[in-house]
Amino acid sequence: MHEIFGFLISLTVILVSAKLFGEIAVRFGQSAIIGELLAGVIIGPSVFALVTETPVLASISELGAIILLFEVGVSSDIREFAKAGGWATAVAFVGVILPYFFGYYTFLHFGLSSTQAIFAGAVLTATSVGITARVFMDLKKIESREAKIVLGAAVIDDVIGLTILAVVLKLVTGGTVTFGTIAQVSGMAVLFLVLAIGAGLLIAPTVFRFITKMKQENVVLVMAFAFCLLIAALSSKVGLAPIVGAFAAGLVLSSTPQKEEIRKGIQPLYVFFVPIFFVLMGTNVDVSTFNPFIPGNGQILLLAGVLFIVAVAGKAAAGFVVFKKGINKLLIGVAMVPRGEVGLIFAGIGLKNNVFGSHDYSALVVVIMLTTFVTPFALKYLITREKK
Amino acid sequence: MHEIFGFLISLTVILVSAKLFGEIAVRFGQSAIIGELLAGVIIGPSVFALVTETPVLASISELGAIILLFEVGVSSDIREFAKAGGWATAVAFVGVILPYFFGYYTFLHFGLSSTQAIFAGAVLTATSVGITARVFMDLKKIESREAKIVLGAAVIDDVIGLTILAVVLKLVTGGTVTFGTIAQVSGMAVLFLVLAIGAGLLIAPTVFRFITKMKQENVVLVMAFAFCLLIAALSSKVGLAPIVGAFAAGLVLSSTPQKEEIRKGIQPLYVFFVPIFFVLMGTNVDVSTFNPFIPGNGQILLLAGVLFIVAVAGKAAAGFVVFKKGINKLLIGVAMVPRGEVGLIFAGIGLKNNVFGSHDYSALVVVIMLTTFVTPFALKYLITREKK
């Protein structure tokens, strides 16, 4: 009976604090995610210690990450790849490569191990354009050429990022880093994604034609989610992160006629599970990391500062690969700056696999939060200046 | 990585089998619950052993039971108590007392312990009118006086049943059974329900007026669910089953203006969590219990048969307390026969607290399934005969 009490109270505290701090963040014009992370920091062990992670909470949080990436996949449009065309691909690739090497060398420069540097580079590759899309929408910029390139690049970025994560994960769990292993693992990751998406695209329409004939309510939603869990399980079986499979499953279903039904149905699961994920991510942040009076912390704060600068510079520079007149290149680059949820997931996987210590993780989370924090202001400034 | 694979595959198998067997049940005019239980039996250890219960699955299943009772509570109408009036109360009380003592003496007669008999009696008190309501709706009988009495009685029955569960649970975990302890524990249970519902009714409107001003999406749903989890946690703290608190929380929210929003929003959580609960209930059934060629099983089959007869007779007889002309008393009684989800939860709690062995539990589950199985046929027969 004690166990169930602790479990239920933890869930209560997580959900209520997520909504309260999320609300405060939204009121200040920020993403709710910022509030949820802060909620986690505050209820976590380093401040009030109201909630500690248990295997059950960790599993539920894992489901949160899976649902998040599934939703990203379902909301994607495979045709965007084609439509967005060459510029989006170029922006995506440069926007992955620059932050990766910037992050890698920054970590090495601060005396951290090469494994840590490889993982930190991967964390900085992610792009989360949810916030950008929101700002574009608010400022009626969502139909612009810049927005199309950014949204196309973000989808491609997700695929590249998840492939990099697969490689990096194999390296830290597997062992030696050689060119051969990198090629082998990335080959595997791409092969899995291609096979899962290919087979899915072939089979899904037939399966869902059968499912839509079923008489129970919500059967499409449950089966779609079961499909997501299955592909996530398989991807963990071949050594990839479960979120890679969840994203692939989402991409497959994004091309079915049931896309909108699934998106709408998954929403309440999202509403319940995803804040749990962000709050638990926050609980892993150790606030003492940022106390400048603790000896040694100066170094970490400096690391976070430098990481933040390279994180912004790497993405912002990517916008300038678009050699086209009349395009606001800086706007494209800045729009790609937020790392958001995908970056957090990568950092969390690094922490779970003991690549990062509590301090490195905390620094990365703050950098991710900052990139998400500053982007709306920067975008609003660039768009208003352009309109004059 | 292996753990997460097993967890995700188990969830996949549970959800897919729940929907497939649920579909078969629905096609045969049965409740989906029957199919979900059968799915559990088949994927469970006693047949294909595809899924075994883990602490994480058990916690998710517990959330399923909590969401189920929360939904029952939210869907209730406190005013029904008053409207349904004296007849409903009389039917509810007699429909609890008769099956309780019938079940108790049947278990004693079969040489089981008095603790087991007390718990078995409690299992038989539950009423689940979801199936009945569905049949009444299909046959356009839902507005009849009989239906009103049955629905009113069912709500009262839930309250009595949960109080009995609280008492029984204290007795099996606490120790000695005296008149004093029974009075004390039932006093506690009633006090908790009254306090939780009373305080909730006082505070909820103010809290929800504040919550509806929040700008985030789905905030009412999340806060309502957090409230449910909190009351469930508190009820487990005072030694009651968490579902008692979940039901009380639902009752409180059933009188707020947000009732319909909460009901609609909780639906997808229900769709995901509740089948997991029923399937896991099914996995605990040991099919070998029903093999008549295994020595000793004749006794268990006989027990199940007798329990089924008293379970039906006890509820059917309760209809005859309505001393009113022009009322179909047998119809009322038969409508109360299905034990459904609440009976299953009671049986599951008995199994978890080692009151029941695997065989006793299996016999009870089959009895509950049978009461749910036969009722639609009997009701259709009684209503069609009446219309002639």
PDB file of C-alpha atoms in Angstrom, chain A residues 1-2 4-5 7-9 11-12 15-16 18-24 26-27 32 36 55-56 59-60 62-63 66 169 210 213-219 221-223 225-227 229-230 232-234 236-237 239-242 265 267-269 271-273 353, chain B residues 1-2 4-5 7-9 11-12 15-16 18-24 26-27 32 36 55-56 59-60 62-63 66 169 210 213-219 221-223 225-227 229-230 232-234 236-237 239-242 265 267-269 271-273 353:
ATOM      1  CA  MET A   1       0.000   0.000   0.000  1.00  0.00           C
ATOM      2  CA  HIS A   2       2.889   2.370   0.704  1.00  0.00           C
ATOM      3  CA  ILE A   4       1.044   2.743  -4.506  1.00  0.00           C
ATOM      4  CA  PHE A   5       0.696   5.839  -2.319  1.00  0.00           C
ATOM      5  CA  PHE A   7       3.459   6.365  -7.004  1.00  0.00           C
ATOM      6  CA  LEU A   8       0.113   8.184  -7.045  1.00  0.00           C
ATOM      7  CA  ILE A   9       1.409  11.172  -5.073  1.00  0.00           C
ATOM      8  CA  LEU A  11       2.152  11.511 -10.415  1.00  0.00           C
ATOM      9  CA  THR A  12      -0.061  14.125  -8.763  1.00  0.00           C
ATOM     10  CA  LEU A  15       1.130  16.790 -13.241  1.00  0.00           C
ATOM     11  CA  VAL A  16       0.105  19.722 -11.054  1.00  0.00           C
ATOM     12  CA  ALA A  18       3.885  20.799 -14.802  1.00  0.00           C
ATOM     13  CA  LYS A  19       0.649  22.674 -15.405  1.00  0.00           C
ATOM     14  CA  LEU A  20       1.354  25.469 -12.909  1.00  0.00           C
ATOM     15  CA  PHE A  21       4.883  26.209 -14.124  1.00  0.00           C
ATOM     16  CA  GLY A  22       3.819  25.590 -17.709  1.00  0.00           C
ATOM     17  CA  GLU A  23       1.157  28.246 -17.201  1.00  0.00           C
ATOM     18  CA  ILE A  24       3.674  30.728 -15.822  1.00  0.00           C
ATOM     19  CA  VAL A  26       3.052  30.553 -21.273  1.00  0.00           C
ATOM     20  CA  ARG A  27       2.041  33.795 -19.549  1.00  0.00           C
ATOM     21  CA  ALA A  32       5.256  25.404 -21.752  1.00  0.00           C
ATOM     22  CA  GLU A  36       7.755  21.915 -17.186  1.00  0.00           C
ATOM     23  CA  PRO A  55      11.522   2.292 -12.379  1.00  0.00           C
ATOM     24  CA  VAL A  56       7.766   2.772 -12.865  1.00  0.00           C
ATOM     25  CA  SER A  59       8.973   3.640 -17.831  1.00  0.00           C
ATOM     26  CA  ILE A  60       6.067   6.064 -17.980  1.00  0.00           C
ATOM     27  CA  GLU A  62       9.955   6.628 -21.607  1.00  0.00           C
ATOM     28  CA  LEU A  63       6.429   6.201 -22.975  1.00  0.00           C
ATOM     29  CA  ILE A  66       7.944   7.622 -27.464  1.00  0.00           C
ATOM     30  CA  LEU A 169      24.449   5.106 -28.660  1.00  0.00           C
ATOM     31  CA  PHE A 210      -9.064  -4.045 -42.021  1.00  0.00           C
ATOM     32  CA  LYS A 213     -13.964  -2.211 -40.360  1.00  0.00           C
ATOM     33  CA  MET A 214     -13.815  -3.063 -36.658  1.00  0.00           C
ATOM     34  CA  LYS A 215     -16.814  -1.993 -34.653  1.00  0.00           C
ATOM     35  CA  GLN A 216     -15.228  -0.903 -31.395  1.00  0.00           C
ATOM     36  CA  GLU A 217     -14.650   2.738 -30.669  1.00  0.00           C
ATOM     37  CA  ASN A 218     -11.150   4.210 -30.882  1.00  0.00           C
ATOM     38  CA  VAL A 219      -9.810   1.026 -32.429  1.00  0.00           C
ATOM     39  CA  LEU A 221      -6.061   4.959 -32.278  1.00  0.00           C
ATOM     40  CA  VAL A 222      -5.201   1.931 -30.140  1.00  0.00           C
ATOM     41  CA  MET A 223      -3.901  -0.054 -33.113  1.00  0.00           C
ATOM     42  CA  PHE A 225      -0.326   3.265 -30.901  1.00  0.00           C
ATOM     43  CA  ALA A 226       0.337  -0.478 -30.691  1.00  0.00           C
ATOM     44  CA  PHE A 227       2.099  -0.208 -34.069  1.00  0.00           C
ATOM     45  CA  LEU A 229       5.117   0.522 -29.583  1.00  0.00           C
ATOM     46  CA  LEU A 230       6.003  -2.454 -31.773  1.00  0.00           C
ATOM     47  CA  ALA A 232       9.859   1.210 -30.945  1.00  0.00           C
ATOM     48  CA  ALA A 233      10.428  -2.230 -29.390  1.00  0.00           C
ATOM     49  CA  LEU A 234      12.044  -3.539 -32.559  1.00  0.00           C
ATOM     50  CA  SER A 236      15.466  -1.092 -29.232  1.00  0.00           C
ATOM     51  CA  LYS A 237      16.070  -4.748 -30.163  1.00  0.00           C
ATOM     52  CA  GLY A 239      20.267  -1.391 -30.558  1.00  0.00           C
ATOM     53  CA  LEU A 240      18.649   1.856 -31.662  1.00  0.00           C
ATOM     54  CA  ALA A 241      16.801   4.148 -29.252  1.00  0.00           C
ATOM     55  CA  PRO A 242      13.062   3.326 -29.028  1.00  0.00           C
ATOM     56  CA  GLY A 265      -6.677  10.715 -30.637  1.00  0.00           C
ATOM     57  CA  GLN A 267      -3.423  14.202 -28.093  1.00  0.00           C
ATOM     58  CA  PRO A 268      -4.798  13.281 -24.625  1.00  0.00           C
ATOM     59  CA  LEU A 269      -2.134  10.595 -24.217  1.00  0.00           C
ATOM     60  CA  VAL A 271      -1.161  15.655 -22.630  1.00  0.00           C
ATOM     61  CA  PHE A 272      -0.745  13.082 -19.877  1.00  0.00           C
ATOM     62  CA  PHE A 273       2.562  11.370 -20.699  1.00  0.00           C
ATOM     63  CA  ASN A 353      24.121   5.556 -20.093  1.00  0.00           C
TER      64      ASN A 353
ATOM     65  CA  MET B   1      17.785  -2.087 -23.392  1.00  0.00           C
ATOM     66  CA  HIS B   2      16.388  -5.591 -22.907  1.00  0.00           C
ATOM     67  CA  ILE B   4      12.528  -1.664 -22.423  1.00  0.00           C
ATOM     68  CA  PHE B   5      12.099  -4.161 -25.266  1.00  0.00           C
ATOM     69  CA  PHE B   7       7.997  -3.691 -21.685  1.00  0.00           C
ATOM     70  CA  LEU B   8       7.131  -2.298 -25.125  1.00  0.00           C
ATOM     71  CA  ILE B   9       6.417  -5.724 -26.629  1.00  0.00           C
ATOM     72  CA  LEU B  11       2.192  -3.431 -24.159  1.00  0.00           C
ATOM     73  CA  THR B  12       1.905  -4.134 -27.887  1.00  0.00           C
ATOM     74  CA  LEU B  15      -3.299  -3.748 -26.731  1.00  0.00           C
ATOM     75  CA  VAL B  16      -3.554  -5.741 -29.970  1.00  0.00           C
ATOM     76  CA  ALA B  18      -7.453  -6.710 -26.313  1.00  0.00           C
ATOM     77  CA  LYS B  19      -8.787  -5.116 -29.487  1.00  0.00           C
ATOM     78  CA  LEU B  20      -8.916  -8.363 -31.504  1.00  0.00           C
ATOM     79  CA  PHE B  21     -10.712 -10.407 -28.842  1.00  0.00           C
ATOM     80  CA  GLY B  22     -12.798  -7.400 -27.870  1.00  0.00           C
ATOM     81  CA  GLU B  23     -13.890  -7.200 -31.495  1.00  0.00           C
ATOM     82  CA  ILE B  24     -14.853 -10.882 -31.573  1.00  0.00           C
ATOM     83  CA  VAL B  26     -18.644  -7.347 -29.785  1.00  0.00           C
ATOM     84  CA  ARG B  27     -19.442  -9.221 -32.998  1.00  0.00           C
ATOM     85  CA  ALA B  32     -15.792  -6.039 -25.128  1.00  0.00           C
ATOM     86  CA  GLU B  36     -10.383  -8.532 -23.164  1.00  0.00           C
ATOM     87  CA  PRO B  55       5.863  -4.106 -11.399  1.00  0.00           C
ATOM     88  CA  VAL B  56       5.610  -1.554 -14.220  1.00  0.00           C
ATOM     89  CA  SER B  59       1.258  -0.021 -11.868  1.00  0.00           C
ATOM     90  CA  ILE B  60      -0.147   0.827 -15.295  1.00  0.00           C
ATOM     91  CA  GLU B  62      -3.633  -0.056 -11.327  1.00  0.00           C
ATOM     92  CA  LEU B  63      -3.935   3.280 -13.134  1.00  0.00           C
ATOM     93  CA  ILE B  66      -8.352   4.064 -11.054  1.00  0.00           C
ATOM     94  CA  LEU B 169      -9.471  -5.143   2.952  1.00  0.00           C
ATOM     95  CA  PHE B 210      -9.227  29.294 -11.271  1.00  0.00           C
ATOM     96  CA  LYS B 213      -8.674  30.752 -16.522  1.00  0.00           C
ATOM     97  CA  MET B 214      -5.404  29.028 -17.384  1.00  0.00           C
ATOM     98  CA  LYS B 215      -4.314  29.413 -20.980  1.00  0.00           C
ATOM     99  CA  GLN B 216      -2.836  26.002 -21.712  1.00  0.00           C
ATOM    100  CA  GLU B 217      -4.802  23.423 -23.619  1.00  0.00           C
ATOM    101  CA  ASN B 218      -6.341  20.477 -21.792  1.00  0.00           C
ATOM    102  CA  VAL B 219      -5.509  21.987 -18.428  1.00  0.00           C
ATOM    103  CA  LEU B 221      -8.470  17.461 -17.928  1.00  0.00           C
ATOM    104  CA  VAL B 222      -4.974  17.188 -16.460  1.00  0.00           C
ATOM    105  CA  MET B 223      -5.965  18.935 -13.235  1.00  0.00           C
ATOM    106  CA  PHE B 225      -6.997  13.685 -13.335  1.00  0.00           C
ATOM    107  CA  ALA B 226      -4.405  14.954 -10.846  1.00  0.00           C
ATOM    108  CA  PHE B 227      -7.255  15.508  -8.371  1.00  0.00           C
ATOM    109  CA  LEU B 229      -4.817  10.640  -8.338  1.00  0.00           C
ATOM    110  CA  LEU B 230      -4.525  12.718  -5.172  1.00  0.00           C
ATOM    111  CA  ALA B 232      -6.823   7.872  -4.712  1.00  0.00           C
ATOM    112  CA  ALA B 233      -3.446   8.301  -3.009  1.00  0.00           C
ATOM    113  CA  LEU B 234      -5.068   9.629   0.168  1.00  0.00           C
ATOM    114  CA  SER B 236      -4.674   4.274  -0.001  1.00  0.00           C
ATOM    115  CA  LYS B 237      -2.977   6.186   2.839  1.00  0.00           C
ATOM    116  CA  GLY B 239      -6.019   1.953   4.203  1.00  0.00           C
ATOM    117  CA  LEU B 240      -8.807   2.071   1.637  1.00  0.00           C
ATOM    118  CA  ALA B 241      -8.365   0.821  -1.923  1.00  0.00           C
ATOM    119  CA  PRO B 242      -7.214   3.603  -4.300  1.00  0.00           C
ATOM    120  CA  GLY B 265     -11.074  14.122 -22.232  1.00  0.00           C
ATOM    121  CA  GLN B 267     -11.902   8.804 -22.788  1.00  0.00           C
ATOM    122  CA  PRO B 268      -8.583   8.267 -24.643  1.00  0.00           C
ATOM    123  CA  LEU B 269      -6.801   7.571 -21.354  1.00  0.00           C
ATOM    124  CA  VAL B 271      -9.150   3.546 -24.085  1.00  0.00           C
ATOM    125  CA  PHE B 272      -5.460   2.997 -23.438  1.00  0.00           C
ATOM    126  CA  PHE B 273      -5.297   2.086 -19.733  1.00  0.00           C
ATOM    127  CA  ASN B 353      -3.463  -9.869  -0.929  1.00  0.00           C
TER     128      ASN B 353
END
